CSV table of C-alpha atoms and ligand atoms in Angstrom, one decimal:
chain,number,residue,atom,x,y,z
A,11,UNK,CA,0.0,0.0,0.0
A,12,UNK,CA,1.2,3.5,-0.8
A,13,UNK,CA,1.0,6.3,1.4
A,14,UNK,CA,-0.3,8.6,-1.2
A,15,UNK,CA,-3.2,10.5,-0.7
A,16,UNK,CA,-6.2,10.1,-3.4
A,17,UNK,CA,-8.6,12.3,-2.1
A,18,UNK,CA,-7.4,16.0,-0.2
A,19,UNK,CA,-10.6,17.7,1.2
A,20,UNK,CA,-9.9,21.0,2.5
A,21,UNK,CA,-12.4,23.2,4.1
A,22,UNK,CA,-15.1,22.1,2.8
A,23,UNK,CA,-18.5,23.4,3.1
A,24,UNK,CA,-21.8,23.2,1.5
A,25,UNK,CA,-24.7,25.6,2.8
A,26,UNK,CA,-28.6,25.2,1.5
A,27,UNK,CA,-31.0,27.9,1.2
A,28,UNK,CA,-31.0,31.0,0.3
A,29,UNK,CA,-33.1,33.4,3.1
A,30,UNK,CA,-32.4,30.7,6.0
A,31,UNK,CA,-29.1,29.1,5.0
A,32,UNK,CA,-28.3,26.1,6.6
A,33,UNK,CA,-24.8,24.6,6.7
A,34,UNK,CA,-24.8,20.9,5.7
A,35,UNK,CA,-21.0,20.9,6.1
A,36,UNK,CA,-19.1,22.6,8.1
A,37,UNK,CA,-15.1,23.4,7.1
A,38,UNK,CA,-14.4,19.4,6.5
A,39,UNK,CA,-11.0,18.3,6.2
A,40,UNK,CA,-10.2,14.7,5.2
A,41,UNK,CA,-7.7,13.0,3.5
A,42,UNK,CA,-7.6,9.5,2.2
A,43,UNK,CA,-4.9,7.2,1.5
A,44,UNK,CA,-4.6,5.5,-1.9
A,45,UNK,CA,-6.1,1.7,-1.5
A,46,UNK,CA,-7.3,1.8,1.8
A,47,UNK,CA,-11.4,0.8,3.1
A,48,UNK,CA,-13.1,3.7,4.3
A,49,UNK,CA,-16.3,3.6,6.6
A,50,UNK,CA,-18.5,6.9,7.0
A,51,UNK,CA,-21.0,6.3,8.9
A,52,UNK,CA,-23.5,9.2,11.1
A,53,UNK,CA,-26.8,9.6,11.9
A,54,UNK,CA,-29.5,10.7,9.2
A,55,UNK,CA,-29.1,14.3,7.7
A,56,UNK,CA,-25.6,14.3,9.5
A,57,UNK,CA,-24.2,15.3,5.5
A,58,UNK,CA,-22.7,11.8,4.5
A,59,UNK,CA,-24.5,11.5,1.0
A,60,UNK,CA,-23.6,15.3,0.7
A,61,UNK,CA,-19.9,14.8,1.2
A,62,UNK,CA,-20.2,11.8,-1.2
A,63,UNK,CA,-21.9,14.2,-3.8
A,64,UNK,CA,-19.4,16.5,-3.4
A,65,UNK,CA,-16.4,14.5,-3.4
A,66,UNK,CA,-17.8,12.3,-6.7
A,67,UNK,CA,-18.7,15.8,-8.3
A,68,UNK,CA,-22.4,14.9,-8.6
A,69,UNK,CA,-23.0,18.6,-5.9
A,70,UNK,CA,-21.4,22.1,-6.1
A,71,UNK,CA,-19.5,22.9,-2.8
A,72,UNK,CA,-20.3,26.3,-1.4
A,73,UNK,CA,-16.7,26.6,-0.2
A,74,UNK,CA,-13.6,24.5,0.1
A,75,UNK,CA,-11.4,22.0,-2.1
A,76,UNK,CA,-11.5,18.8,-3.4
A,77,UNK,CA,-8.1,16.9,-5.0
A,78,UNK,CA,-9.0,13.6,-6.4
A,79,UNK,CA,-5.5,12.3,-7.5
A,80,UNK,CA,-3.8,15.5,-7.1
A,81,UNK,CA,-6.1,16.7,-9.3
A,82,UNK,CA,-8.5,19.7,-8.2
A,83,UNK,CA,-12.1,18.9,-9.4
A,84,UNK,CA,-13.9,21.8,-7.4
A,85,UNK,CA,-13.4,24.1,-9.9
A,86,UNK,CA,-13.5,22.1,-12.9
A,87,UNK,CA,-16.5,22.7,-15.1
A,88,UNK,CA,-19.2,20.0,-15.5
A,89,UNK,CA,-18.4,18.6,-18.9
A,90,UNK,CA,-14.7,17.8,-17.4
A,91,UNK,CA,-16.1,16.8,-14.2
A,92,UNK,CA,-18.5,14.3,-16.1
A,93,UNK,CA,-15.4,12.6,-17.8
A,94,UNK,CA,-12.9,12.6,-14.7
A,95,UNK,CA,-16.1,10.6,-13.5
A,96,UNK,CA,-16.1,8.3,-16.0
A,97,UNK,CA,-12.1,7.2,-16.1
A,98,UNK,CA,-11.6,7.5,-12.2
A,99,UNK,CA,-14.8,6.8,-10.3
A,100,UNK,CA,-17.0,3.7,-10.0
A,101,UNK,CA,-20.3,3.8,-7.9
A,102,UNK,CA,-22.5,1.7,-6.1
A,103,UNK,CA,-26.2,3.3,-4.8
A,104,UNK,CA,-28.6,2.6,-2.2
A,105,UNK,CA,-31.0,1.4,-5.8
A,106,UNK,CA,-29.3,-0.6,-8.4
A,107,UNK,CA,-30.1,1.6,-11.1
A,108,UNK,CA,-30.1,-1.1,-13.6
A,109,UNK,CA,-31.5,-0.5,-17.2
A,110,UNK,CA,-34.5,-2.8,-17.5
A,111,UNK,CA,-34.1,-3.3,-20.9
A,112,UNK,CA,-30.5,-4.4,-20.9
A,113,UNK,CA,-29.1,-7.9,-19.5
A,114,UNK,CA,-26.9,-8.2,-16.5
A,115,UNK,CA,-23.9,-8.4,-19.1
A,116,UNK,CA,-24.8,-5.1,-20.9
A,117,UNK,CA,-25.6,-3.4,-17.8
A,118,UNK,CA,-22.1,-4.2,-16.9
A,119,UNK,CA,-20.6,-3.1,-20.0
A,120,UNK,CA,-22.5,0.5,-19.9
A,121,UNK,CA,-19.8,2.5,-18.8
A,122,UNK,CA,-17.3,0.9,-21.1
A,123,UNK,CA,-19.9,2.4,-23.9
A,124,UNK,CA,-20.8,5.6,-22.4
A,125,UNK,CA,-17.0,6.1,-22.4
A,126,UNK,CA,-16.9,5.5,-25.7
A,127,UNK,CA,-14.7,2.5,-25.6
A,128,UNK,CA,-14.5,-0.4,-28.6
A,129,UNK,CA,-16.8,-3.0,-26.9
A,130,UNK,CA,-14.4,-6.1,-28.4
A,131,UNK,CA,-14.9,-9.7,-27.7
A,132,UNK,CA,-11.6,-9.6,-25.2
A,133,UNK,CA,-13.4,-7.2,-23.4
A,134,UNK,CA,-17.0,-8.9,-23.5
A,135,UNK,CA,-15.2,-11.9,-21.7
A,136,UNK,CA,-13.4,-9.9,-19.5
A,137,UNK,CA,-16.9,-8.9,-18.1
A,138,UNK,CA,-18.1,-12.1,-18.3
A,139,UNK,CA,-15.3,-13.1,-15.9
A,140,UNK,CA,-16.2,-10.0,-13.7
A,141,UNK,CA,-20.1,-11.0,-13.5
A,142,UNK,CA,-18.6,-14.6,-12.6
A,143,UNK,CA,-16.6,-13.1,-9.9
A,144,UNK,CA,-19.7,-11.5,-8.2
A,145,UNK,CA,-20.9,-14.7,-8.3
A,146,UNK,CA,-23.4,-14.3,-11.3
A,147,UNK,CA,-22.1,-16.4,-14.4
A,148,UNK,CA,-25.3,-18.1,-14.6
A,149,UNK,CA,-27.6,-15.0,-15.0
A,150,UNK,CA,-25.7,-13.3,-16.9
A,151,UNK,CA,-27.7,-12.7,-19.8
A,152,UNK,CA,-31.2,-12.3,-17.3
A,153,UNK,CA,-32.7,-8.7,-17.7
A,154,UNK,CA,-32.7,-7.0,-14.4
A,155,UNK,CA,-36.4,-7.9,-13.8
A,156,UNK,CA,-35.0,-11.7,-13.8
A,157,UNK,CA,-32.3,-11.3,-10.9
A,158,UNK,CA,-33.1,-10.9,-7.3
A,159,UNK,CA,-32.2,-7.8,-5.5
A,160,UNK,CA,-28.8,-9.1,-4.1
A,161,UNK,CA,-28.0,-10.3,-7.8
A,162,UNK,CA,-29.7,-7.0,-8.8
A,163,UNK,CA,-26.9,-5.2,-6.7
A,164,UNK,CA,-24.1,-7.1,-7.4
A,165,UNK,CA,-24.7,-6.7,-11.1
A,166,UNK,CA,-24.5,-2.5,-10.0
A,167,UNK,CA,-21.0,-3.3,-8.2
A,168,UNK,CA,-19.5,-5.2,-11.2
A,169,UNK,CA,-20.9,-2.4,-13.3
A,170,UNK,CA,-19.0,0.5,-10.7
A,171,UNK,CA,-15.7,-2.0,-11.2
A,172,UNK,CA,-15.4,-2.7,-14.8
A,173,UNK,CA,-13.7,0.2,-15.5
A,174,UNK,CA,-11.3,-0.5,-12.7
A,175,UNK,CA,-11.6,2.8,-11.3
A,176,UNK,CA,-9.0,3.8,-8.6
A,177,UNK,CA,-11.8,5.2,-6.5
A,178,UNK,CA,-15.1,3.4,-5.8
A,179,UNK,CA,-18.0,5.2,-3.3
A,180,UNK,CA,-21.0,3.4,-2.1
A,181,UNK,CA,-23.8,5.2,-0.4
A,182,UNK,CA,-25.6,3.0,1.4
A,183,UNK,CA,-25.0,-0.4,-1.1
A,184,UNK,CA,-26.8,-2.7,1.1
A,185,UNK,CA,-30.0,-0.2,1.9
A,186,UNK,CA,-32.6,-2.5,-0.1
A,187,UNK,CA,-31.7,-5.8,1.1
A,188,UNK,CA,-32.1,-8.0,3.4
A,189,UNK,CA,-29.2,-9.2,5.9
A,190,UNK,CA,-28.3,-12.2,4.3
A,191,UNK,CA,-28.1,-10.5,0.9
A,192,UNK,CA,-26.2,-7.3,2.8
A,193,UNK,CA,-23.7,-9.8,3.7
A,194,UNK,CA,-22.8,-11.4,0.5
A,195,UNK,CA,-22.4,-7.7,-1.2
A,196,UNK,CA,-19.6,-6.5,2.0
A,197,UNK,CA,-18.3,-10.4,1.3
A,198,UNK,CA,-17.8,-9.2,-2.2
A,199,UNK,CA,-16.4,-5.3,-1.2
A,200,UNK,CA,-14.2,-7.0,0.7
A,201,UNK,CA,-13.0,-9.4,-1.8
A,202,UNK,CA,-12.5,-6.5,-4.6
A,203,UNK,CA,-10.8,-4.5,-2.7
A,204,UNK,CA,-8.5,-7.3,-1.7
A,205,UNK,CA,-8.5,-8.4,-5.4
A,206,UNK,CA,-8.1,-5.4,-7.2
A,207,UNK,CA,-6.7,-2.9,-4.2
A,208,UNK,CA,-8.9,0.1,-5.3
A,209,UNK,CA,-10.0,2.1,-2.5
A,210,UNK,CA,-13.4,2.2,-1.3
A,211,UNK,CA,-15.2,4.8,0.5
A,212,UNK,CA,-18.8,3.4,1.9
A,213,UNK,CA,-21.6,5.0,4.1
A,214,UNK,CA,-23.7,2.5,6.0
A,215,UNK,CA,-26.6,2.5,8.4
A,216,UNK,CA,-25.6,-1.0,8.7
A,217,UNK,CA,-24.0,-2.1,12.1
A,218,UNK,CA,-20.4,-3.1,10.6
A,219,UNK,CA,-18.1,-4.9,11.2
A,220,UNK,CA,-14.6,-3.4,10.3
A,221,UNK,CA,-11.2,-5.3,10.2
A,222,UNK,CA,-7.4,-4.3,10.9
A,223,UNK,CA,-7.0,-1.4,8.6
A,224,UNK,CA,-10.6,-0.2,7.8
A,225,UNK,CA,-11.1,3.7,8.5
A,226,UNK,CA,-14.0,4.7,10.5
A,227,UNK,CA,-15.3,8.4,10.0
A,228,UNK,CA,-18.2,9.6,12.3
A,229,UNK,CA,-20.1,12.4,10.9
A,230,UNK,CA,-22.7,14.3,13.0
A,231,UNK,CA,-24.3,17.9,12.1
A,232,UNK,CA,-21.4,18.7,9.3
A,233,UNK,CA,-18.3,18.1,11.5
A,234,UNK,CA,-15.7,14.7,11.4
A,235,UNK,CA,-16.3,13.6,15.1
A,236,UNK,CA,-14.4,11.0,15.4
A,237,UNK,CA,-11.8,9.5,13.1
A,238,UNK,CA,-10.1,6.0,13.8
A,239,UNK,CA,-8.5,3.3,12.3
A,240,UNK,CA,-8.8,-0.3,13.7
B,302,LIG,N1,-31.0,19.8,-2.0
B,302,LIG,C1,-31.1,20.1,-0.7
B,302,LIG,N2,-31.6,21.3,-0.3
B,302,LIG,C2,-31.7,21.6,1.0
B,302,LIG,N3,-31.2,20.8,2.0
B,302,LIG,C3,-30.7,19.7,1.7
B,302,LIG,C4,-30.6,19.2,0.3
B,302,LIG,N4,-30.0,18.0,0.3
B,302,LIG,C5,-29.7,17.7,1.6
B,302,LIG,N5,-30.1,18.7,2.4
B,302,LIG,C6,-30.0,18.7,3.9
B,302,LIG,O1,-28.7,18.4,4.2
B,302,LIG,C7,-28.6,17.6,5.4
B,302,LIG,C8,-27.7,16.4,5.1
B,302,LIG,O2,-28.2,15.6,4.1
B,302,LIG,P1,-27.5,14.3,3.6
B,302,LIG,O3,-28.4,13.7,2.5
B,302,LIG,O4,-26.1,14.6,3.3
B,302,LIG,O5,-27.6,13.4,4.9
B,302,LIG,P2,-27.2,11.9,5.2
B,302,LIG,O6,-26.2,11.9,6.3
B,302,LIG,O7,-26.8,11.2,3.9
B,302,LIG,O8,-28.5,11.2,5.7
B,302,LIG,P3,-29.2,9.8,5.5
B,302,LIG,O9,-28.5,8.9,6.4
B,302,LIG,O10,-30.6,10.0,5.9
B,302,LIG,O11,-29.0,9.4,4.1
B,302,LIG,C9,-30.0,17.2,5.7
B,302,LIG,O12,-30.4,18.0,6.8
B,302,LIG,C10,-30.8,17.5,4.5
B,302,LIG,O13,-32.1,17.9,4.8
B,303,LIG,MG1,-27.6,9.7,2.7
């Protein structure tokens, strides 16, 4: 593991409203290390999904920078922002966000296409080997309506991987399923990471259950509470 820092945040706030402003985040400052596992975790409305938002480029920040890479996205414009999305970031939501009319396979194989990228039979096996890696070689030519929702999701996380992004955020990947099914998708996280040593950042409701080395950020009300690693 390097001791490189992939993402810099430095004072970084993000207000709402206009008459009545609110401050959602107050002055964050957070730096993570290339490779590492990364928990945030806080109560509801604490700003979690906002400093995801922020960080992927998906939400303006009021104040404040962001450095993905040593590069500074919070003041690139949203065209660039869109593609440093595309060849660094993979993500996995709370909803799978599959497209119904599209198999597991092409699902995975979207952001290949949305970038642009030659879809060649080398690469169609390559994702075949991915699916088969989140477990889901059988199903991989099922439409989204033929998987069940832990398929559903895992189909979403070897989507967020195929482009073997340095950076992967999940907010709240487990949020629609049931324990078992929550279980086999941080069995896979884990096993990814491990694999393919990209660094994840995940928020959770979930009670977790972090091992040597995984990060644990408290939010609450805007601020970084606590910080630790196990
Ligand atoms: N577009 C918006 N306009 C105004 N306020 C917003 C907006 N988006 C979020 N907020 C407020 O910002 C605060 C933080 O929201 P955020 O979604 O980041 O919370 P969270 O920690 O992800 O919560 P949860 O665990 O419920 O997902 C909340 O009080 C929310 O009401
Ligand atoms: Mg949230």
């Amino acid at each position: 593991m390097t001791s490189k820092n992939i993402i810099s945040v430095q004072n970084l706030t993000k207000t709402y409203g206009k008459k009545v402003k609110t401050d959602v985040l107050k002055k964050v400052n957070l730096s993570i290390k290339e490779g590492t596992f990364n928990w945030i975790i806080g109560s509801s409305g604490s700003g979690k999904t906002t400093l995801l938002n922020l960080i992927s480029g998906l939400d303006e920040a009021t104040s404040g920078q962001i450095y993905i890479d040593n590069v500074l996205i919070t003041n690139m414009n949203e065209k660039d922002k869109a593609t440093f999305r595309a060849n660094h970031l993979g993500f996995i939501f709370q909803f799978h966000y599959l497209l119904p009319e599209f198999t597991a396979l092409e699902n995975v194989l979207m952001p290949l296409r949305i970038k642009n990228q030659k879809i060649t039979k080398e690469i169609k096996k390559q994702a075949i080997e991915l699916l088969s890696t989140v477990g889901l070689s059988h199903v991989y030519d099922h439409y989204p309506k033929e998987l069940s929702g832990g398929e559903q999701q895992r189909t979403a996380i070897a989507r967020a991987i195929i482009g073997n992004p340095k950076l992967v955020i999940a907010d709240e990947p487990t949020g629609n399923l049931d324990s078992i099914n929550a279980n086999q998708v941080y069995d896979l996280i884990r096993k990814l990471h491990k694999d393919f040593k990209m660094t994840f950042i995940i928020v959770t409701h979930d009670t977790i259950k972090p091992i040597k080395g995984d990060r644990l950020i408290t939010l609450k009300d805007g601020n970084i509470i606590k910080d630790e690693v196990y």
